Amino acid sequence: MAVKNAMTADFLRSAYGGESMAHMRYLHWSEIAQKEGFPNIARLFKAIAYAEQVHAGNHFNVLDGDIGDHSVTAGGVFGGKKTAENLLGGIMGEEHEVEQMYPAYLEVAKMQGEKEAVRSFTFALEAEKIHAELYKKAKEAAEQGKDFEFKKVYICPVCGHTVLDELPDQCPVCGAKKDIYKEF
Amino acid sequence: MAVKNAMTADFLRSAYGGESMAHMRYLHWSEIAQKEGFPNIARLFKAIAYAEQVHAGNHFNVLDGDIGDHSVTAGGVFGGKKTAENLLGGIMGEEHEVEQMYPAYLEVAKMQGEKEAVRSFTFALEAEKIHAELYKKAKEAAEQGKDFEFKKVYICPVCGHTVLDELPDQCPVCGAKKDIYKEF
Ligand SMILES: [Fe+2]
Ligand SMILES: [Fe+2]
Ligand SMILES: [Fe+2]
Ligand SMILES: [Fe+2]
Ligand SMILES: [Fe+2]
Ligand SMILES: [Fe+2]
């Protein structure tokens, strides 16, 4: 295992569980937004679902090690039907990660000297801040019956950094080159 | 909520968590199989990842209801590097669902008269039986350094039924028409 400490390993598994469920519900809510006539919000959900997949993959890779079963406890948001409501669910989940979950996991990983976990948790935390803000703007639009206006949404495949329209020369979070960003 | 009973709701959330994590690790293991030179096994992992997405979506839909946070406890398989090992992880996860998890959830959902949950759990259970068998065959091949031989793998988008090469006229599990199956 690339991780020496049981608590950091537990938190990586919980974060993986939470990211996996977030990925899944954003794909689901993307389809609903599409049907409701919000193609940009649908695209935003799909792009952010991919960012959560990057986070889940990073946590999974840090855990490394032998094949084994684990019971995982993780936070999930459930329910919703209308896009404005689903965006509220998105904001709730992202804010929980930004304000509570990732700061707590990060603190313990730092205390335990688990550098790879610190990196993986930091990548996720930085992206979730942006996700919360984007969902807030999208919700304002959806509540007025409008789609969220943007041209493209880009995701860094290394860290999940999420940006609209204008790509930076390199990822501000992980330093990846702009040409590897995935476009939605 | 379409679900009246707290225990069935809990089990639906756990099943959703488990399916979401399975989806994620199969996508991850698909990439590893591709790099290892097993394109068919990579395709099998990707197809079954989609079947797990169908199951997760069904459980999520049965839960329905208002937006809310929940702590979810679910089983996950972690680790692996080589495809033969990852397939063992796949078999372990699928067999746990077939022998333990879904039979227990189904029994309670029946006892509580939760018809929609019974349907959603049954759909998943029937597909997981097939997944376990397919992973066993794929593992035998991979252990001999060979790819798993098949032409196409098809997934029913309603229930996740999984079949190789020869499509039935209608889905044996949910009755869907053959032309809606998704091909991988
Ligand atoms: Fe994330
Ligand atoms: Fe996020
Ligand atoms: Fe990045
Ligand atoms: Fe499944
Ligand atoms: Fe399965
Ligand atoms: Fe079916």
Short mmCIF file of C-alpha atoms and ligand atoms in Angstrom, two decimals:
data_model
loop_
_atom_site.label_atom_id
_atom_site.label_comp_id
_atom_site.label_asym_id
_atom_site.label_seq_id
_atom_site.Cartn_x
_atom_site.Cartn_y
_atom_site.Cartn_z
CA MET A 1 0.00 0.00 0.00
CA ALA A 2 1.14 3.50 -0.78
CA VAL A 3 -0.65 4.51 2.44
CA LYS A 4 0.80 3.49 5.80
CA ASN A 5 -1.88 4.73 8.17
CA ALA A 6 -5.31 3.18 8.66
CA MET A 7 -7.14 6.48 9.24
CA THR A 8 -5.84 8.06 6.04
CA ALA A 9 -6.70 4.85 4.17
CA ASP A 10 -10.24 4.95 5.60
CA PHE A 11 -10.65 8.57 4.55
CA LEU A 12 -9.39 7.81 1.04
CA ARG A 13 -11.99 5.03 0.74
CA SER A 14 -14.74 7.34 2.06
CA ALA A 15 -13.68 10.09 -0.34
CA TYR A 16 -13.67 7.54 -3.19
CA GLY A 17 -17.20 6.46 -2.20
CA GLY A 18 -18.41 10.06 -2.05
CA GLU A 19 -16.83 10.98 -5.40
CA SER A 20 -18.27 7.84 -7.04
CA MET A 21 -21.78 8.68 -5.86
CA ALA A 22 -21.36 12.34 -6.91
CA HIS A 23 -20.21 11.23 -10.37
CA MET A 24 -23.29 9.05 -10.70
CA ARG A 25 -25.87 11.58 -9.55
CA TYR A 26 -24.41 14.35 -11.76
CA LEU A 27 -24.75 12.07 -14.81
CA HIS A 28 -28.32 11.43 -13.75
CA TRP A 29 -29.10 15.10 -13.18
CA SER A 30 -27.45 15.92 -16.53
CA GLU A 31 -30.06 13.83 -18.33
CA ILE A 32 -32.83 15.61 -16.42
CA ALA A 33 -31.41 19.06 -17.32
CA GLN A 34 -31.25 18.02 -20.97
CA LYS A 35 -34.91 16.96 -20.97
CA GLU A 36 -35.90 20.15 -19.17
CA GLY A 37 -34.36 22.25 -21.95
CA PHE A 38 -31.11 23.34 -20.26
CA PRO A 39 -28.42 21.91 -22.57
CA ASN A 40 -25.62 23.99 -21.01
CA ILE A 41 -26.48 22.96 -17.47
CA ALA A 42 -26.64 19.36 -18.74
CA ARG A 43 -23.13 19.82 -20.14
CA LEU A 44 -21.93 21.37 -16.87
CA PHE A 45 -23.23 18.38 -14.87
CA LYS A 46 -21.54 15.97 -17.31
CA ALA A 47 -18.22 17.82 -17.14
CA ILE A 48 -18.27 17.98 -13.35
CA ALA A 49 -19.20 14.27 -13.24
CA TYR A 50 -15.96 13.70 -15.11
CA ALA A 51 -14.02 15.86 -12.59
CA GLU A 52 -15.42 13.67 -9.78
CA GLN A 53 -14.25 10.60 -11.72
CA VAL A 54 -10.75 12.08 -11.77
CA HIS A 55 -10.91 12.57 -8.00
CA ALA A 56 -12.21 9.04 -7.40
CA GLY A 57 -9.45 7.60 -9.62
CA ASN A 58 -6.78 9.59 -7.77
CA HIS A 59 -7.96 8.41 -4.35
CA PHE A 60 -8.19 4.81 -5.63
CA ASN A 61 -4.65 4.98 -7.01
CA VAL A 62 -3.21 6.36 -3.78
CA LEU A 63 -4.77 3.40 -1.92
CA ASP A 64 -3.05 1.01 -4.29
CA GLY A 65 -2.34 -2.38 -2.67
CA ASP A 66 -3.87 -5.85 -2.76
CA ILE A 67 -7.39 -6.68 -3.79
CA GLY A 68 -9.71 -6.53 -0.79
CA ASP A 69 -13.27 -5.85 0.37
CA HIS A 70 -14.06 -2.90 2.59
CA SER A 71 -17.16 -1.41 4.11
CA VAL A 72 -17.18 2.25 3.11
CA THR A 73 -19.08 5.08 4.78
CA ALA A 74 -19.55 8.14 2.64
CA GLY A 75 -21.87 11.11 2.30
CA GLY A 76 -24.35 11.21 -0.56
CA VAL A 77 -27.06 13.60 -1.70
CA PHE A 78 -30.31 12.02 -2.82
CA GLY A 79 -33.54 13.08 -4.45
CA GLY A 80 -34.49 15.92 -6.73
CA LYS A 81 -36.45 16.12 -9.90
CA LYS A 82 -36.27 19.64 -11.26
CA THR A 83 -32.93 21.07 -12.32
CA ALA A 84 -33.05 24.05 -9.92
CA GLU A 85 -33.52 21.58 -7.04
CA ASN A 86 -30.79 19.27 -8.33
CA LEU A 87 -28.40 22.22 -8.48
CA LEU A 88 -29.23 22.96 -4.85
CA GLY A 89 -28.26 19.32 -4.13
CA GLY A 90 -25.03 19.89 -6.03
CA ILE A 91 -24.24 23.02 -3.99
CA MET A 92 -24.98 21.20 -0.70
CA GLY A 93 -22.66 18.33 -1.59
CA GLU A 94 -19.83 20.51 -2.87
CA GLU A 95 -20.02 22.87 0.13
CA HIS A 96 -19.92 19.95 2.54
CA GLU A 97 -16.74 18.74 0.83
CA VAL A 98 -15.17 22.23 0.80
CA GLU A 99 -16.05 23.26 4.33
CA GLN A 100 -16.04 19.98 6.26
CA MET A 101 -14.94 16.79 4.57
CA TYR A 102 -11.76 17.60 2.68
CA PRO A 103 -10.34 20.02 5.32
CA ALA A 104 -10.75 17.26 7.97
CA TYR A 105 -9.25 14.53 5.76
CA LEU A 106 -6.40 16.84 4.75
CA GLU A 107 -5.57 17.74 8.34
CA VAL A 108 -5.22 14.07 9.30
CA ALA A 109 -3.26 13.15 6.17
CA LYS A 110 -0.81 15.99 6.90
CA MET A 111 -0.49 14.95 10.56
CA GLN A 112 0.22 11.36 9.43
CA GLY A 113 2.75 12.47 6.79
CA GLU A 114 0.78 10.85 3.96
CA LYS A 115 2.02 12.99 1.09
CA GLU A 116 0.18 11.25 -1.74
CA ALA A 117 -3.12 11.50 0.12
CA VAL A 118 -2.47 15.20 0.85
CA ARG A 119 -1.97 15.74 -2.88
CA SER A 120 -5.11 13.81 -3.85
CA PHE A 121 -7.30 15.53 -1.22
CA THR A 122 -5.92 18.97 -2.17
CA PHE A 123 -6.66 18.42 -5.86
CA ALA A 124 -10.26 17.53 -4.99
CA LEU A 125 -10.74 20.38 -2.52
CA GLU A 126 -9.61 23.01 -5.03
CA ALA A 127 -11.97 21.71 -7.72
CA GLU A 128 -14.96 21.44 -5.37
CA LYS A 129 -14.66 25.18 -4.53
CA ILE A 130 -15.13 25.96 -8.22
CA HIS A 131 -17.95 23.41 -8.60
CA ALA A 132 -19.93 25.05 -5.77
CA GLU A 133 -19.60 28.49 -7.43
CA LEU A 134 -20.57 27.21 -10.88
CA TYR A 135 -23.63 25.41 -9.52
CA LYS A 136 -24.70 28.61 -7.72
CA LYS A 137 -24.59 30.57 -10.97
CA ALA A 138 -26.37 27.78 -12.83
CA LYS A 139 -29.08 27.66 -10.15
CA GLU A 140 -29.74 31.42 -10.44
CA ALA A 141 -30.27 30.97 -14.17
CA ALA A 142 -32.43 27.85 -13.85
CA GLU A 143 -34.68 29.52 -11.26
CA GLN A 144 -35.44 32.21 -13.84
CA GLY A 145 -36.18 29.50 -16.41
CA LYS A 146 -32.94 30.28 -18.27
CA ASP A 147 -29.98 28.11 -19.22
CA PHE A 148 -26.52 28.97 -17.79
CA GLU A 149 -24.53 30.88 -20.41
CA PHE A 150 -21.04 29.66 -21.36
CA LYS A 151 -19.31 28.28 -24.42
CA LYS A 152 -17.09 25.45 -23.20
CA VAL A 153 -16.29 23.82 -19.90
CA TYR A 154 -12.82 22.29 -19.46
CA ILE A 155 -11.64 19.71 -16.94
CA CYS A 156 -8.03 18.92 -16.03
CA PRO A 157 -7.70 15.11 -16.25
CA VAL A 158 -4.97 15.11 -13.58
CA CYS A 159 -6.67 17.04 -10.77
CA GLY A 160 -10.23 17.82 -11.92
CA HIS A 161 -9.66 21.61 -12.12
CA THR A 162 -12.75 23.06 -13.80
CA VAL A 163 -12.84 26.22 -15.89
CA LEU A 164 -15.23 27.93 -18.30
CA ASP A 165 -14.37 29.26 -21.76
CA GLU A 166 -10.84 30.59 -21.21
CA LEU A 167 -8.09 28.01 -20.56
CA PRO A 168 -5.04 29.06 -18.50
CA ASP A 169 -1.60 28.21 -19.95
CA GLN A 170 -1.22 25.63 -17.27
CA CYS A 171 -3.46 24.17 -14.59
CA PRO A 172 -3.32 26.49 -11.55
CA VAL A 173 -3.76 23.50 -9.23
CA CYS A 174 -1.49 20.75 -10.58
CA GLY A 175 0.57 22.51 -13.27
CA ALA A 176 -0.61 20.33 -16.19
CA LYS A 177 -0.32 21.84 -19.69
CA LYS A 178 -3.46 23.41 -21.16
CA ASP A 179 -3.63 21.01 -24.11
CA ILE A 180 -4.50 18.01 -21.93
CA TYR A 181 -7.72 19.57 -20.55
CA LYS A 182 -10.84 17.68 -21.60
CA GLU A 183 -13.49 19.83 -23.30
CA PHE A 184 -17.26 19.51 -22.78
CA MET B 1 -40.80 9.34 -1.58
CA ALA B 2 -41.75 6.32 -3.56
CA VAL B 3 -40.42 4.28 -0.62
CA LYS B 4 -42.39 4.20 2.64
CA ASN B 5 -40.04 2.20 4.86
CA ALA B 6 -36.76 3.43 6.32
CA MET B 7 -34.95 0.09 6.06
CA THR B 8 -35.72 -0.36 2.38
CA ALA B 9 -34.69 3.27 1.78
CA ASP B 10 -31.40 2.62 3.61
CA PHE B 11 -30.74 -0.48 1.53
CA LEU B 12 -31.50 1.39 -1.69
CA ARG B 13 -28.96 4.05 -0.70
CA SER B 14 -26.36 1.40 0.19
CA ALA B 15 -26.99 -0.42 -3.07
CA TYR B 16 -26.65 2.90 -4.94
CA GLY B 17 -23.33 3.53 -3.16
CA GLY B 18 -22.07 0.05 -3.98
CA GLU B 19 -23.12 0.27 -7.63
CA SER B 20 -21.55 3.75 -7.97
CA MET B 21 -18.22 2.48 -6.62
CA ALA B 22 -18.40 -0.63 -8.82
CA HIS B 23 -19.04 1.54 -11.88
CA MET B 24 -16.02 3.65 -11.03
CA ARG B 25 -13.56 0.82 -10.41
CA TYR B 26 -14.63 -1.05 -13.56
CA LEU B 27 -13.91 2.08 -15.64
CA HIS B 28 -10.54 2.27 -13.93
CA TRP B 29 -9.76 -1.43 -14.46
CA SER B 30 -10.90 -1.08 -18.08
CA GLU B 31 -8.09 1.42 -18.71
CA ILE B 32 -5.58 -0.94 -17.09
CA ALA B 33 -6.76 -3.89 -19.25
CA GLN B 34 -6.43 -1.72 -22.36
CA LYS B 35 -2.86 -0.79 -21.48
CA GLU B 36 -2.05 -4.42 -20.66
CA GLY B 37 -3.10 -5.48 -24.18
CA PHE B 38 -6.52 -6.99 -23.40
CA PRO B 39 -8.90 -4.83 -25.50
CA ASN B 40 -11.84 -7.25 -25.12
CA ILE B 41 -11.53 -7.42 -21.35
CA ALA B 42 -11.27 -3.61 -21.37
CA ARG B 43 -14.54 -3.52 -23.35
CA LEU B 44 -16.16 -6.02 -20.96
CA PHE B 45 -15.24 -3.84 -17.93
CA LYS B 46 -16.61 -0.75 -19.69
CA ALA B 47 -19.87 -2.49 -20.61
CA ILE B 48 -20.38 -3.86 -17.10
CA ALA B 49 -19.55 -0.40 -15.68
CA TYR B 50 -22.51 0.81 -17.73
CA ALA B 51 -24.73 -1.99 -16.34
CA GLU B 52 -23.83 -0.84 -12.80
CA GLN B 53 -24.76 2.71 -13.80
CA VAL B 54 -28.18 1.40 -14.86
CA HIS B 55 -28.57 -0.27 -11.45
CA ALA B 56 -27.46 2.86 -9.57
CA GLY B 57 -29.88 4.99 -11.60
CA ASN B 58 -32.76 2.58 -10.89
CA HIS B 59 -32.12 2.59 -7.14
CA PHE B 60 -31.80 6.39 -7.15
CA ASN B 61 -35.09 6.76 -9.02
CA VAL B 62 -36.94 4.45 -6.65
CA LEU B 63 -35.74 6.61 -3.74
CA ASP B 64 -37.15 9.69 -5.45
CA GLY B 65 -38.18 12.42 -3.00
CA ASP B 66 -36.74 15.68 -1.71
CA ILE B 67 -33.11 16.72 -1.87
CA GLY B 68 -31.25 15.58 1.24
CA ASP B 69 -27.90 14.48 2.62
CA HIS B 70 -27.39 10.93 3.86
CA SER B 71 -24.51 8.98 5.27
CA VAL B 72 -24.24 5.82 3.17
CA THR B 73 -22.54 2.56 4.11
CA ALA B 74 -21.67 0.34 1.20
CA GLY B 75 -19.26 -2.43 0.25
CA GLY B 76 -16.39 -1.67 -2.09
CA VAL B 77 -13.50 -3.62 -3.53
CA PHE B 78 -10.14 -1.85 -3.58
CA GLY B 79 -6.69 -2.44 -4.95
CA GLY B 80 -5.36 -4.37 -7.88
CA LYS B 81 -2.96 -3.57 -10.62
CA LYS B 82 -2.84 -6.45 -13.06
CA THR B 83 -5.94 -7.43 -14.98
CA ALA B 84 -6.10 -11.01 -13.68
CA GLU B 85 -6.11 -9.61 -10.13
CA ASN B 86 -8.68 -6.95 -10.99
CA LEU B 87 -10.95 -9.64 -12.44
CA LEU B 88 -10.65 -11.51 -9.14
CA GLY B 89 -11.78 -8.29 -7.45
CA GLY B 90 -14.69 -8.15 -9.88
CA ILE B 91 -15.69 -11.74 -9.08
CA MET B 92 -15.49 -11.09 -5.32
CA GLY B 93 -17.71 -8.01 -5.58
CA GLU B 94 -20.28 -9.63 -7.88
CA GLU B 95 -20.48 -12.82 -5.80
CA HIS B 96 -20.99 -10.82 -2.63
CA GLU B 97 -23.91 -9.05 -4.31
CA VAL B 98 -25.37 -12.32 -5.67
CA GLU B 99 -25.00 -14.44 -2.55
CA GLN B 100 -25.36 -11.95 0.28
CA MET B 101 -26.29 -8.37 -0.44
CA TYR B 102 -29.15 -8.46 -2.94
CA PRO B 103 -30.87 -11.55 -1.44
CA ALA B 104 -30.92 -9.80 1.97
CA TYR B 105 -32.14 -6.47 0.56
CA LEU B 106 -34.77 -8.28 -1.55
CA GLU B 107 -36.09 -10.25 1.41
CA VAL B 108 -36.66 -7.07 3.42
CA ALA B 109 -38.15 -5.15 0.49
CA LYS B 110 -40.63 -8.02 -0.08
CA MET B 111 -41.49 -8.19 3.62
CA GLN B 112 -42.12 -4.42 3.62
CA GLY B 113 -44.22 -4.57 0.43
CA GLU B 114 -41.88 -2.17 -1.41
CA LYS B 115 -42.67 -3.25 -4.97
CA GLU B 116 -40.47 -0.75 -6.79
CA ALA B 117 -37.47 -1.67 -4.64
CA VAL B 118 -38.13 -5.39 -5.23
CA ARG B 119 -38.06 -4.69 -8.98
CA SER B 120 -34.86 -2.62 -8.81
CA PHE B 121 -33.04 -5.15 -6.57
CA THR B 122 -34.18 -8.08 -8.76
CA PHE B 123 -32.92 -6.40 -11.94
CA ALA B 124 -29.51 -5.91 -10.32
CA LEU B 125 -29.33 -9.42 -8.83
CA GLU B 126 -30.02 -11.08 -12.18
CA ALA B 127 -27.33 -9.04 -13.95
CA GLU B 128 -24.71 -9.61 -11.22
CA LYS B 129 -25.03 -13.40 -11.67
CA ILE B 130 -24.02 -12.97 -15.31
CA HIS B 131 -21.23 -10.51 -14.43
CA ALA B 132 -19.66 -13.00 -12.03
CA GLU B 133 -19.64 -15.72 -14.73
CA LEU B 134 -18.22 -13.42 -17.40
CA TYR B 135 -15.44 -12.23 -15.11
CA LYS B 136 -14.56 -15.85 -14.31
CA LYS B 137 -14.14 -16.66 -17.99
CA ALA B 138 -12.18 -13.47 -18.59
CA LYS B 139 -9.91 -14.27 -15.63
CA GLU B 140 -9.10 -17.75 -17.00
CA ALA B 141 -8.04 -16.14 -20.28
CA ALA B 142 -6.04 -13.33 -18.67
CA GLU B 143 -4.17 -15.79 -16.45
CA GLN B 144 -2.95 -17.52 -19.62
CA GLY B 145 -1.93 -14.15 -21.05
CA LYS B 146 -4.84 -14.22 -23.51
CA ASP B 147 -7.67 -11.82 -24.15
CA PHE B 148 -11.28 -13.00 -23.57
CA GLU B 149 -12.82 -13.91 -26.93
CA PHE B 150 -16.17 -12.41 -27.94
CA LYS B 151 -17.46 -10.07 -30.61
CA LYS B 152 -19.91 -7.73 -28.89
CA VAL B 153 -21.22 -7.24 -25.39
CA TYR B 154 -24.74 -5.86 -25.01
CA ILE B 155 -26.35 -4.19 -21.99
CA CYS B 156 -30.08 -3.66 -21.42
CA PRO B 157 -30.46 0.03 -20.46
CA VAL B 158 -33.56 -0.76 -18.37
CA CYS B 159 -32.24 -3.52 -16.10
CA GLY B 160 -28.53 -3.97 -16.90
CA HIS B 161 -28.95 -7.48 -18.37
CA THR B 162 -25.63 -8.39 -19.97
CA VAL B 163 -25.14 -10.71 -22.93
CA LEU B 164 -22.39 -11.61 -25.37
CA ASP B 165 -22.72 -11.76 -29.17
CA GLU B 166 -26.26 -13.11 -29.58
CA LEU B 167 -29.12 -10.81 -28.55
CA PRO B 168 -32.40 -12.40 -27.41
CA ASP B 169 -35.62 -11.04 -29.01
CA GLN B 170 -36.45 -9.46 -25.70
CA CYS B 171 -34.66 -8.99 -22.42
CA PRO B 172 -35.20 -12.16 -20.32
CA VAL B 173 -35.17 -10.08 -17.14
CA CYS B 174 -37.28 -6.97 -17.86
CA GLY B 175 -38.89 -7.74 -21.23
CA ALA B 176 -37.35 -4.76 -23.10
CA LYS B 177 -37.08 -5.06 -26.90
CA LYS B 178 -33.73 -6.15 -28.33
CA ASP B 179 -33.17 -2.93 -30.28
CA ILE B 180 -32.74 -0.83 -27.16
CA TYR B 181 -29.72 -2.81 -25.89
CA LYS B 182 -26.52 -0.75 -25.80
CA GLU B 183 -23.60 -2.31 -27.70
CA PHE B 184 -19.96 -2.26 -26.56
FE FE C 1 -14.74 15.67 -6.38
FE FE C 2 -17.23 18.51 -7.12
FE FE C 3 -4.79 20.08 -12.90
FE FE C 4 -24.92 -3.81 -10.35
FE FE C 5 -22.27 -6.32 -11.57
FE FE C 6 -33.69 -5.66 -19.32
#
